[in-house]
Coordinates of C-alpha atoms in Angstrom, one line a residue:
Chain D
M1 CA 4.7 5.2 35.7
T2 CA 1.4 3.0 35.8
M3 CA 0.1 0.1 34.9
L4 CA -1.0 -1.0 31.1
L5 CA -1.1 -4.6 31.7
K6 CA -2.1 -6.8 34.4
V7 CA -2.5 -10.6 33.5
D8 CA -4.2 -12.4 36.2
K9 CA -4.3 -16.0 36.8
A10 CA -4.7 -16.7 33.4
V11 CA -5.6 -19.8 32.4
K12 CA -6.2 -21.7 28.9
E13 CA -6.8 -24.8 28.2
F14 CA -7.5 -27.3 25.2
G15 CA -9.3 -29.8 26.4
A16 CA -7.4 -31.7 29.1
L17 CA -4.5 -29.9 28.3
R18 CA -3.8 -26.6 30.2
V19 CA -1.3 -24.9 28.3
C20 CA -1.5 -21.8 30.7
N21 CA -1.3 -22.5 33.9
E22 CA -2.9 -19.4 36.4
I23 CA 0.0 -16.7 34.8
S24 CA -0.1 -13.7 36.6
F25 CA 2.1 -11.0 35.5
E26 CA 1.8 -6.8 35.1
I27 CA 3.4 -4.4 32.8
Q28 CA 4.2 -0.7 32.9
A29 CA 3.7 2.3 30.8
G30 CA 6.9 2.1 28.7
E31 CA 8.8 -0.5 30.0
A32 CA 10.0 -3.6 27.6
L33 CA 8.9 -7.3 28.8
G34 CA 10.9 -10.3 28.0
I35 CA 9.4 -14.1 27.7
L36 CA 11.8 -16.7 27.4
G37 CA 11.0 -20.7 28.0
P38 CA 11.1 -23.7 25.9
N39 CA 9.4 -24.4 22.7
G40 CA 6.0 -25.5 23.7
A41 CA 6.1 -23.7 26.8
G42 CA 2.9 -21.6 25.8
K43 CA 4.7 -18.0 25.1
T44 CA 2.1 -18.2 21.9
T45 CA -0.6 -19.3 23.7
L46 CA -0.5 -16.8 26.7
L47 CA 0.7 -13.9 23.3
N48 CA -2.7 -15.4 21.9
L49 CA -4.6 -14.7 24.8
I50 CA -3.8 -10.5 25.7
A51 CA -4.7 -9.9 22.0
G52 CA -7.8 -11.7 22.2
D53 CA -6.6 -14.1 19.5
L54 CA -7.7 -17.0 21.8
P55 CA -10.7 -16.6 24.7
L56 CA -9.4 -17.4 28.3
T57 CA -10.5 -20.8 29.8
S58 CA -10.4 -18.1 33.3
G59 CA -8.4 -15.5 34.6
R60 CA -8.3 -12.3 33.6
I61 CA -6.8 -9.5 31.1
L62 CA -7.0 -6.0 32.4
F63 CA -5.7 -2.8 29.9
N64 CA -5.7 0.4 31.3
D65 CA -7.2 -0.8 34.1
Q66 CA -10.2 -2.1 31.8
D67 CA -11.1 -5.6 31.8
V68 CA -10.5 -6.8 28.3
S69 CA -11.1 -10.4 28.7
G70 CA -14.5 -10.4 26.8
Q71 CA -13.3 -8.2 24.3
P72 CA -12.8 -9.7 20.3
A73 CA -8.9 -9.0 18.7
N74 CA -10.3 -5.8 17.1
K75 CA -11.2 -4.6 19.6
R76 CA -8.5 -4.8 21.3
C77 CA -6.3 -3.7 18.5
T78 CA -8.3 -0.1 18.7
M79 CA -7.6 0.1 22.4
G80 CA -3.8 0.4 21.5
I81 CA -3.1 -3.5 21.5
G82 CA -1.0 -4.3 18.5
R83 CA 1.1 -7.6 17.8
T84 CA 2.9 -9.5 15.0
S85 CA 2.2 -12.3 14.7
Q86 CA 5.1 -15.6 14.8
I87 CA 4.8 -17.0 11.1
P88 CA 3.8 -13.9 9.6
R89 CA 0.5 -13.1 7.7
P90 CA 0.7 -10.8 5.2
F91 CA -2.0 -9.9 3.3
T92 CA -0.6 -11.7 0.2
G93 CA -2.7 -10.4 -2.5
M94 CA -2.3 -6.4 -1.6
T95 CA 1.0 -4.2 -2.3
V96 CA 3.4 -3.2 0.7
Y97 CA 1.4 0.3 1.9
E98 CA -2.1 -1.4 1.6
N99 CA -1.3 -3.9 4.3
V100 CA 0.1 -0.7 6.4
L101 CA -2.6 1.5 4.9
L102 CA -5.6 -1.1 6.2
A103 CA -3.6 -1.3 9.8
A104 CA -3.8 2.5 10.1
Q105 CA -7.4 2.6 8.3
Y106 CA -8.4 0.4 10.9
G107 CA -6.4 0.3 13.9
R108 CA -6.9 4.1 14.5
R109 CA -10.5 4.3 12.8
K110 CA -8.5 7.1 10.6
S111 CA -9.6 7.9 6.9
E112 CA -7.1 7.1 4.1
A113 CA -5.9 10.7 3.7
D114 CA -5.1 10.8 7.9
S115 CA -3.2 7.6 7.3
Y116 CA -0.9 8.6 4.9
H117 CA 2.2 10.1 7.0
V118 CA 1.4 7.3 10.0
C119 CA 2.0 5.0 6.7
R120 CA 4.7 6.8 5.4
D121 CA 6.6 6.5 9.1
V122 CA 6.6 3.0 9.7
L123 CA 7.7 1.7 6.1
A124 CA 10.2 4.7 6.6
L125 CA 11.1 2.9 10.0
T126 CA 10.9 -0.4 8.7
G127 CA 12.9 0.2 6.1
L128 CA 10.1 -0.8 3.9
L129 CA 10.0 2.2 2.1
P130 CA 11.4 1.5 -1.4
L131 CA 9.1 -1.4 -1.6
W132 CA 5.8 0.1 -0.6
N133 CA 4.0 -0.7 -3.7
T134 CA 5.3 -4.5 -4.1
V135 CA 2.8 -7.2 -3.5
A136 CA 3.0 -8.7 -0.4
G137 CA 3.1 -12.5 -1.5
N138 CA 6.4 -11.3 -3.4
L139 CA 8.0 -10.6 0.0
R140 CA 11.1 -12.6 1.4
L141 CA 11.4 -13.4 4.6
L142 CA 13.1 -10.5 6.5
D143 CA 10.5 -8.3 4.5
R144 CA 7.6 -10.4 5.8
K145 CA 8.8 -9.4 9.4
R146 CA 9.1 -5.8 9.1
L147 CA 6.4 -6.0 7.2
E148 CA 4.1 -8.1 10.1
L149 CA 6.4 -5.1 12.5
A150 CA 5.2 -2.0 10.5
R151 CA 2.4 -3.5 10.2
A152 CA 1.1 -3.4 14.1
L153 CA 3.2 -0.3 14.3
A154 CA 0.3 1.4 12.0
T155 CA -2.6 0.9 14.5
Q156 CA -0.1 3.2 16.4
P157 CA -0.4 0.5 19.5
S158 CA 0.5 1.6 23.3
L159 CA 1.2 -1.9 23.8
L160 CA 3.3 -4.2 21.2
L161 CA 3.4 -8.0 21.5
L162 CA 6.0 -9.5 19.4
D163 CA 6.4 -13.1 18.7
E164 CA 9.6 -14.6 17.6
I165 CA 10.3 -11.3 15.8
A166 CA 14.1 -12.5 15.0
G167 CA 13.3 -16.2 15.2
G168 CA 14.6 -17.2 11.8
L169 CA 16.7 -13.7 11.0
T170 CA 20.9 -13.8 10.4
D171 CA 23.1 -12.1 12.5
H172 CA 23.1 -8.9 10.5
E173 CA 19.5 -8.8 10.4
V174 CA 19.0 -9.0 13.6
H175 CA 21.2 -6.3 14.6
D176 CA 19.5 -3.7 12.1
L177 CA 15.9 -4.8 13.6
L178 CA 17.3 -4.6 17.1
A179 CA 18.1 -0.9 15.7
I180 CA 14.6 -0.6 15.1
L181 CA 13.2 -1.4 17.9
R182 CA 15.0 0.5 19.9
Q183 CA 13.4 3.5 17.9
I184 CA 10.6 2.0 18.7
R185 CA 10.8 1.8 22.2
A186 CA 12.4 5.7 22.5
Q187 CA 8.6 6.4 21.2
G188 CA 7.1 5.1 24.6
V189 CA 5.6 2.3 22.7
T190 CA 5.4 -0.7 25.6
I191 CA 6.7 -3.7 24.7
I192 CA 6.5 -7.2 25.2
W193 CA 8.5 -10.2 23.2
I194 CA 9.2 -13.5 23.0
E195 CA 12.3 -14.1 21.8
H196 CA 14.4 -17.4 21.7
I197 CA 17.9 -15.3 20.4
V198 CA 18.7 -14.4 24.1
H199 CA 21.3 -11.9 23.9
A200 CA 18.9 -10.1 21.2
L201 CA 16.3 -10.5 23.8
V202 CA 18.2 -9.2 26.9
S203 CA 19.9 -6.0 25.1
V204 CA 15.7 -4.6 24.4
V205 CA 14.1 -5.3 27.3
D206 CA 14.2 -4.3 31.0
R207 CA 12.4 -7.7 32.6
I208 CA 12.0 -11.0 31.6
I209 CA 9.4 -14.0 32.7
A210 CA 10.3 -17.2 31.9
I211 CA 7.9 -20.1 31.8
D212 CA 7.4 -23.8 31.0
F213 CA 3.9 -26.1 31.0
G214 CA 2.2 -23.0 30.5
T215 CA 3.5 -22.0 34.3
L216 CA 5.5 -18.9 35.2
L217 CA 9.2 -19.8 36.4
I218 CA 10.4 -16.9 37.2
E219 CA 10.6 -13.1 36.8
G220 CA 13.2 -10.6 37.2
T221 CA 15.8 -8.3 35.3
P222 CA 17.5 -10.2 32.3
D223 CA 20.8 -10.8 34.7
E224 CA 18.6 -12.4 37.3
V225 CA 16.8 -14.6 35.2
I226 CA 19.5 -16.2 33.1
H227 CA 21.8 -16.3 35.5
S228 CA 19.3 -18.4 37.7
E229 CA 19.5 -22.1 37.9
T230 CA 15.6 -22.9 37.3
F231 CA 16.1 -21.1 34.0
R232 CA 19.0 -22.7 33.2
Q233 CA 17.7 -26.1 34.1
V234 CA 14.8 -26.1 32.2
Y235 CA 15.4 -23.9 29.1
F236 CA 18.8 -25.1 29.0
G237 CA 18.6 -28.6 30.2
I238 CA 21.9 -28.2 31.6
D239 CA 22.7 -30.2 34.3
T240 CA 23.8 -27.2 36.9
D241 CA 25.4 -30.0 39.1
L242 CA 27.9 -30.0 36.9
E243 CA 27.6 -26.3 34.6
P244 CA 29.9 -24.2 36.4
V245 CA 28.4 -21.2 36.9
T246 CA 29.7 -18.1 35.4
Chain A
M1 CA -5.9 -5.7 -9.6
V2 CA -2.7 -6.1 -10.4
A3 CA -1.4 -9.8 -11.6
R4 CA 0.6 -11.3 -9.4
N5 CA 3.4 -12.4 -11.4
K6 CA 7.2 -11.9 -10.0
S7 CA 7.3 -7.9 -11.8
T8 CA 8.2 -6.4 -8.6
P9 CA 7.4 -3.4 -8.1
I10 CA 4.1 -2.6 -9.7
P11 CA 4.6 0.8 -12.3
I12 CA 3.4 3.7 -10.9
V13 CA 0.8 5.1 -12.6
N14 CA -0.4 8.7 -12.4
T15 CA -4.0 8.6 -10.0
M16 CA -5.7 11.2 -11.9
N17 CA -5.1 9.3 -15.5
R18 CA -6.7 6.1 -13.8
E19 CA -10.0 8.5 -12.9
Y20 CA -10.1 9.8 -16.0
R21 CA -9.6 6.6 -18.0
L22 CA -12.7 5.0 -16.0
I23 CA -15.0 8.0 -16.5
A24 CA -14.8 7.7 -20.3
F25 CA -15.1 3.4 -20.3
G26 CA -18.5 4.9 -18.5
V27 CA -19.2 7.3 -21.5
L28 CA -18.2 4.5 -23.9
A29 CA -20.2 1.8 -21.9
V30 CA -23.7 3.7 -21.9
V31 CA -23.2 4.8 -25.6
I32 CA -22.6 1.3 -26.3
I33 CA -26.2 0.4 -24.1
I34 CA -27.9 3.1 -25.5
A35 CA -26.5 1.8 -29.1
L36 CA -27.1 -1.8 -29.2
P37 CA -30.8 -2.6 -29.6
Q38 CA -31.1 -0.1 -32.6
L39 CA -28.5 -2.4 -34.5
G40 CA -30.4 -6.0 -34.8
G41 CA -34.3 -6.4 -34.3
T42 CA -36.8 -7.0 -31.4
G43 CA -35.2 -10.2 -30.5
L44 CA -31.4 -8.9 -29.9
P45 CA -32.8 -6.7 -26.3
R46 CA -33.9 -9.9 -25.4
Q47 CA -30.7 -11.3 -26.1
L48 CA -28.9 -8.8 -24.5
S49 CA -30.7 -8.9 -21.8
D50 CA -28.9 -12.1 -21.0
L51 CA -25.9 -11.3 -21.0
F52 CA -26.8 -7.9 -18.7
V53 CA -28.1 -10.7 -15.6
F54 CA -24.7 -13.2 -16.4
I55 CA -22.8 -9.6 -16.0
S56 CA -24.8 -8.5 -12.7
I57 CA -24.5 -12.1 -10.9
A58 CA -20.7 -13.1 -11.6
T59 CA -20.2 -9.8 -10.5
M60 CA -21.5 -10.4 -7.4
W61 CA -20.3 -13.9 -7.5
N62 CA -16.9 -12.1 -7.7
L63 CA -17.6 -10.3 -4.6
L64 CA -18.1 -12.7 -2.3
S65 CA -15.5 -15.3 -3.8
G66 CA -12.8 -13.4 -5.4
Y67 CA -12.6 -10.1 -2.8
A68 CA -13.9 -11.6 0.1
G69 CA -13.1 -15.2 -0.7
M70 CA -16.1 -16.2 0.8
V71 CA -16.7 -19.1 -1.6
S72 CA -21.4 -19.3 -2.4
V73 CA -22.2 -22.4 -3.8
G74 CA -26.0 -21.1 -2.9
Q75 CA -25.9 -18.0 -4.7
Q76 CA -29.0 -19.4 -7.2
G77 CA -30.8 -18.9 -3.4
W78 CA -31.3 -15.3 -4.5
I79 CA -32.1 -15.7 -8.0
G80 CA -34.8 -17.7 -6.8
L81 CA -36.1 -15.8 -4.2
G82 CA -35.5 -13.4 -6.3
S83 CA -37.7 -14.1 -9.1
Y84 CA -40.5 -15.0 -6.9
A85 CA -40.1 -12.4 -5.0
T86 CA -40.8 -9.9 -7.2
I87 CA -43.8 -12.1 -8.8
V88 CA -45.4 -11.5 -5.3
I89 CA -44.3 -7.5 -4.7
A90 CA -45.5 -7.1 -8.7
D91 CA -49.0 -9.4 -9.2
D92 CA -49.9 -9.8 -5.2
L93 CA -49.0 -6.6 -3.7
G94 CA -49.6 -4.4 -7.0
A95 CA -46.7 -2.5 -7.3
S96 CA -45.4 -1.8 -10.8
L97 CA -43.4 -4.7 -12.6
F98 CA -40.0 -3.4 -12.6
V99 CA -40.3 -1.3 -9.6
S100 CA -40.9 -5.0 -8.3
V101 CA -38.2 -6.1 -9.7
F102 CA -35.5 -3.7 -7.5
L103 CA -38.1 -4.3 -4.1
A104 CA -37.2 -8.0 -4.6
G105 CA -33.7 -6.9 -4.3
I106 CA -34.2 -5.4 -0.6
F107 CA -36.2 -9.1 0.3
T108 CA -33.2 -10.9 -0.1
A109 CA -30.8 -8.7 1.5
L110 CA -33.4 -9.0 4.5
V111 CA -33.4 -12.9 4.6
S112 CA -29.7 -12.9 3.4
I113 CA -29.0 -11.2 7.1
P114 CA -30.9 -14.3 9.5
T115 CA -29.4 -17.0 6.7
S116 CA -25.9 -15.2 7.7
W117 CA -25.9 -16.2 11.1
V118 CA -26.3 -20.1 10.1
V119 CA -23.2 -20.3 7.3
F120 CA -21.0 -17.7 9.0
R121 CA -21.1 -20.7 11.3
L122 CA -18.8 -22.3 8.5
R123 CA -15.5 -21.7 6.8
A124 CA -14.4 -22.3 3.3
G125 CA -15.2 -25.7 1.9
Y126 CA -18.2 -25.9 4.8
F127 CA -19.7 -23.1 3.9
A128 CA -19.5 -23.6 0.2
I129 CA -22.2 -26.5 1.3
G130 CA -24.1 -24.8 3.9
T131 CA -24.9 -22.3 1.6
W132 CA -26.0 -24.9 -1.1
V133 CA -28.0 -26.3 1.4
V134 CA -29.6 -23.2 2.2
A135 CA -30.6 -22.7 -1.2
E136 CA -32.2 -26.2 -1.4
V137 CA -34.1 -25.4 1.9
F138 CA -35.9 -22.2 0.2
Q139 CA -36.2 -24.0 -3.5
L140 CA -38.2 -26.7 -1.0
L141 CA -40.2 -24.7 1.1
V142 CA -41.0 -22.5 -2.3
S143 CA -43.0 -25.8 -3.8
S144 CA -44.2 -26.9 -1.0
S145 CA -46.9 -23.4 -0.9
T146 CA -48.7 -25.3 -4.3
G147 CA -51.9 -22.6 -3.8
W148 CA -50.1 -19.2 -3.8
L149 CA -46.9 -20.0 -5.6
G150 CA -48.2 -22.8 -7.5
G151 CA -45.7 -25.6 -6.3
G152 CA -43.5 -27.1 -8.8
A153 CA -45.3 -26.5 -11.8
G154 CA -44.3 -22.5 -11.0
R155 CA -45.9 -19.4 -11.1
S156 CA -46.6 -16.7 -14.3
L157 CA -45.5 -13.0 -14.0
A158 CA -49.1 -12.3 -14.4
S159 CA -48.5 -8.4 -14.8
I160 CA -46.5 -9.0 -17.7
R161 CA -49.7 -9.0 -19.6
G162 CA -50.6 -6.2 -18.6
F163 CA -47.6 -4.2 -19.2
V164 CA -48.1 -5.3 -23.0
R165 CA -51.1 -4.9 -23.0
S166 CA -51.1 -1.1 -22.0
T167 CA -47.7 -0.5 -23.8
S168 CA -46.3 -3.0 -27.2
P169 CA -44.6 -5.8 -27.2
E170 CA -41.1 -3.7 -28.2
T171 CA -41.5 -1.5 -26.3
F172 CA -42.2 -4.0 -23.1
A173 CA -38.2 -5.4 -24.7
L174 CA -36.4 -2.4 -24.7
T175 CA -38.0 -1.5 -20.8
T176 CA -36.0 -5.2 -20.3
Y177 CA -32.7 -4.8 -21.8
Y178 CA -32.5 -0.6 -20.5
V179 CA -33.4 -2.5 -16.9
A180 CA -31.3 -5.7 -17.5
A181 CA -28.4 -3.3 -18.6
A182 CA -28.5 -0.6 -15.4
I183 CA -28.8 -3.6 -13.1
A184 CA -25.4 -4.4 -14.8
V185 CA -23.9 -1.2 -14.3
L186 CA -25.1 -0.7 -10.7
S187 CA -24.1 -3.8 -9.5
I188 CA -20.2 -3.0 -11.0
I189 CA -20.4 0.9 -9.6
V190 CA -21.4 -1.1 -5.8
V191 CA -18.7 -3.4 -6.4
Y192 CA -16.5 -0.7 -7.1
S193 CA -17.7 1.5 -4.6
L194 CA -16.9 -0.7 -2.2
M195 CA -14.0 -2.0 -3.2
R196 CA -12.2 1.9 -3.5
S197 CA -13.7 2.6 0.3
R198 CA -12.1 0.8 3.8
V199 CA -14.5 -2.1 3.5
G200 CA -13.1 -3.2 0.4
L201 CA -9.3 -2.9 1.8
G202 CA -11.0 -4.7 4.6
L203 CA -12.3 -7.3 3.0
T204 CA -9.4 -8.6 0.8
A205 CA -7.4 -8.6 4.0
I206 CA -9.6 -11.0 5.2
R207 CA -8.9 -13.3 2.1
D208 CA -5.9 -13.5 1.9
S209 CA -5.5 -13.9 6.1
E210 CA -8.5 -13.2 8.1
S211 CA -7.1 -13.5 11.4
G212 CA -4.4 -11.1 10.6
A213 CA -7.0 -9.1 9.6
A214 CA -8.6 -9.4 13.1
S215 CA -5.4 -8.7 14.9
L216 CA -5.4 -5.5 13.5
G217 CA -8.9 -4.0 13.8
V218 CA -10.8 -5.0 11.4
N219 CA -14.3 -6.5 12.0
T220 CA -14.3 -9.4 10.2
T221 CA -18.1 -10.8 10.8
R222 CA -19.2 -7.5 10.2
L223 CA -17.5 -6.7 6.7
K224 CA -18.1 -10.2 5.6
L225 CA -22.4 -9.5 6.6
I226 CA -21.4 -6.5 4.2
A227 CA -20.7 -8.5 1.0
Y228 CA -22.8 -11.9 1.9
V229 CA -26.0 -9.0 2.3
V230 CA -24.9 -6.7 -1.0
A231 CA -24.2 -10.2 -2.9
A232 CA -27.7 -10.8 -1.9
G233 CA -29.8 -8.4 -2.4
M234 CA -27.9 -8.1 -6.0
T235 CA -28.1 -11.3 -7.0
G236 CA -32.3 -10.7 -6.0
I237 CA -32.5 -7.7 -8.1
A238 CA -30.9 -9.9 -10.9
G239 CA -33.6 -12.6 -10.3
G240 CA -36.3 -10.3 -10.2
I241 CA -35.5 -9.6 -13.6
I242 CA -34.9 -13.2 -14.6
A243 CA -38.7 -13.0 -13.6
V244 CA -39.3 -10.9 -15.9
M245 CA -37.6 -12.4 -19.2
S246 CA -39.0 -15.9 -18.6
I247 CA -42.8 -16.5 -19.3
N248 CA -43.4 -19.0 -16.1
V249 CA -40.9 -19.0 -13.3
R250 CA -40.6 -22.6 -12.0
P251 CA -38.7 -24.2 -8.4
D252 CA -36.3 -26.3 -10.0
A253 CA -35.0 -23.8 -12.7
A254 CA -35.2 -20.4 -10.5
F255 CA -33.6 -22.2 -7.8
S256 CA -31.1 -24.3 -10.3
V257 CA -27.0 -25.2 -9.0
Q258 CA -26.5 -24.2 -13.1
W259 CA -26.8 -20.2 -12.2
T260 CA -24.2 -20.4 -9.6
A261 CA -22.3 -22.7 -11.8
F262 CA -22.2 -19.7 -14.7
M263 CA -21.0 -16.9 -12.1
I264 CA -18.3 -19.6 -11.7
F265 CA -17.8 -20.1 -15.3
I266 CA -18.0 -16.6 -16.3
T267 CA -15.5 -15.3 -13.4
V268 CA -13.4 -17.8 -14.0
I269 CA -12.7 -17.3 -17.5
G270 CA -12.5 -13.7 -17.1
G271 CA -10.5 -13.3 -13.8
I272 CA -11.0 -13.8 -10.1
G273 CA -10.8 -11.0 -8.2
S274 CA -11.1 -8.0 -10.7
I275 CA -13.5 -5.6 -11.5
E276 CA -13.0 -6.1 -15.0
G277 CA -12.7 -10.1 -15.2
P278 CA -16.9 -10.7 -14.5
I279 CA -17.2 -8.4 -17.1
I280 CA -15.2 -9.6 -19.5
G281 CA -16.0 -13.4 -18.9
A282 CA -19.9 -13.1 -19.2
V283 CA -19.1 -11.5 -22.9
L284 CA -17.0 -14.5 -23.3
F285 CA -19.5 -16.7 -22.2
Y286 CA -22.5 -15.6 -23.8
F287 CA -21.0 -15.2 -27.3
I288 CA -19.8 -19.1 -26.4
R289 CA -23.2 -20.5 -25.0
N290 CA -24.7 -18.9 -28.1
Q291 CA -22.2 -21.5 -30.4
L292 CA -22.9 -24.3 -28.2
S293 CA -26.7 -23.6 -27.8
S294 CA -27.2 -26.8 -30.2
Y295 CA -25.6 -29.3 -29.0
G296 CA -27.7 -29.8 -26.2
E297 CA -26.0 -31.4 -22.8
W298 CA -22.7 -31.5 -24.7
S299 CA -22.5 -27.4 -24.7
F300 CA -21.6 -28.0 -20.7
I301 CA -19.2 -30.8 -20.4
V302 CA -17.7 -28.1 -23.1
L303 CA -17.6 -25.7 -21.5
G304 CA -16.1 -27.3 -18.5
V305 CA -13.6 -28.1 -20.2
I306 CA -12.7 -24.7 -20.9
A307 CA -13.0 -23.7 -17.1
V308 CA -11.2 -27.1 -16.0
V309 CA -7.9 -25.8 -18.8
M310 CA -8.1 -21.8 -17.8
M311 CA -7.8 -22.4 -14.1
L312 CA -4.7 -24.6 -15.2
V313 CA -3.1 -22.2 -18.1
A314 CA -4.4 -18.7 -16.4
P315 CA -5.4 -19.0 -12.6
R316 CA -6.3 -14.9 -13.3
G317 CA -8.0 -15.8 -16.2
I318 CA -7.8 -13.7 -19.3
W319 CA -8.0 -10.4 -17.6
G320 CA -5.0 -11.5 -15.7
L321 CA -3.1 -12.7 -18.4
I322 CA -3.8 -9.3 -20.0
Q323 CA -2.4 -6.8 -16.8
Q324 CA 0.1 -9.1 -16.9
R325 CA 1.8 -8.0 -20.0
T326 CA 0.1 -4.3 -19.9
H327 CA -0.1 -3.4 -16.5
F328 CA -3.9 -2.2 -17.9
E329 CA -6.5 -0.9 -15.9
I330 CA -9.9 0.0 -16.1
F331 CA -11.2 0.2 -12.1
P332 CA -8.6 1.6 -10.2
I333 CA -8.6 0.1 -6.8
R334 CA -5.2 0.3 -5.8
R335 CA -4.5 2.3 -3.8
L336 CA -1.3 4.2 -4.2
M337 CA 0.9 6.1 -1.6
P338 CA 1.1 10.5 -2.9
R339 CA 3.7 11.4 -4.5
R340 CA 4.5 14.4 -2.4
L341 CA 4.7 11.9 0.5
L342 CA 7.1 9.2 -1.7
M343 CA 9.8 13.0 -2.3
E344 CA 9.9 13.8 1.5
N345 CA 12.6 12.3 3.6
T346 CA 12.1 13.2 6.4
P347 CA 9.2 11.5 9.0
S348 CA 6.6 14.0 8.7
T349 CA 5.1 14.6 11.7
G350 CA 6.3 13.7 15.3
E351 CA 4.0 11.6 16.5
A352 CA 4.8 7.8 17.7
P353 CA 3.8 5.4 14.6

């Protein structure tokens, strides 16, 4: 396997506040990595740094052995980094199809005619095909989340960043979403996924990193991380002396 | 654009019909433009030239604000610069009168590039104020040139006299009319072509979510610059024809914020974010203004009240109301999925999405 992304001592400061403190990790092509951590741990910031929505204070981000630290978000998208946002950002005045078409046309520099099949395929995969001509502003939350995913997929990313894509969904909806994510993985797309719904996350990812206060706490297989004392202390706020280890 | 009501999904219209309908409307518009001057006396072409100016400048304001989401209050800057550029190009540099009008648009488009470096640092309301400040700076610069540009007293477009002497006042009025009509048609064609292209899709996305557009590969700064420069250039051309239609160009009139107020009024009552809207709005504004012309300052109060009521009752303007009920459109901007793709059920390609 080849290394797809390398985050090297990434630091992000907002004034005196250090929200990302020398985080380093790597991800191989085809791998799926989960990111866990309490609210405010700096997970979304980390994703924003990788996607280029925020500039690094110091450190480097290598994608396909290329330093992309100085590249803007749109450039990183065309290089192959696709992302979804925790709060969906649909283009409310455009139809579902136009949302996806835009992603295909800009993310992959394709003409409208060359984008038809990509659009159709991602709309079919995310179950949005029947809604293709609906104005995105009229979609309910689940469909907005699906659209967020469909748009990111239409840019045909080699690395897909997912920010709490299952948040706010019912169990049944999460189940449907997991099926979609497994299909995306099967197509060879590398995934970095932030999620609070642990059982959903562990059913998809190969490896997990846990962060708190902008610092990487632990890295390992889902089992190792979930059962580690460091993680349980921080994430569940459980005093491990009193908690019987299962 | 289709009204954003809750009726989902939008009925699918035949793609071919959409284009034929547009061509039919285009032919009809050209026939009307040619036929109108034959109806009335010598005053009518002059009056209708005003209408075409309104269509042009409102169409451009709509491109900036309605499609690209950049609300500008400084479009009068391009009208003023375009007017003065026309005078300089025609009178001082000796270009022919109506060619100067279009060259003035190239000038304002060029000036808008360095201007964008300043105003693009500002967002939303600050952008609006920034554009106004820039327009005020242009006015102050022009006013300070007391010798060359005539200072506050303004300067007249001397080439008009030459044109009238070599032809006739009627020919001048008619030529002005056709050039003004051509500018209006050109403005609409430019915006329609932009909106049908990838640029239009990107601009609409930027309006709805700039950060969202950037994460999907849209170079937001470049697209905004395209819209800004195109709007400045076309508004500059409109400013040029305004100079031709005025006896004397004065800085306080040419750079008056009233121009932008007119653009906003026209676009809002007609329907923001549609190509049809500013055209309908301009026609309405033209008639309302003629009706109210004898009431002086009161006419502005009436126009303001109409705009406020319109925003509250029908935020998508008159065209929005028509669309909501009929889904009728003249300019097909919505992208539709080819029918053959909807028929196929199995994924058409093996490639990763």
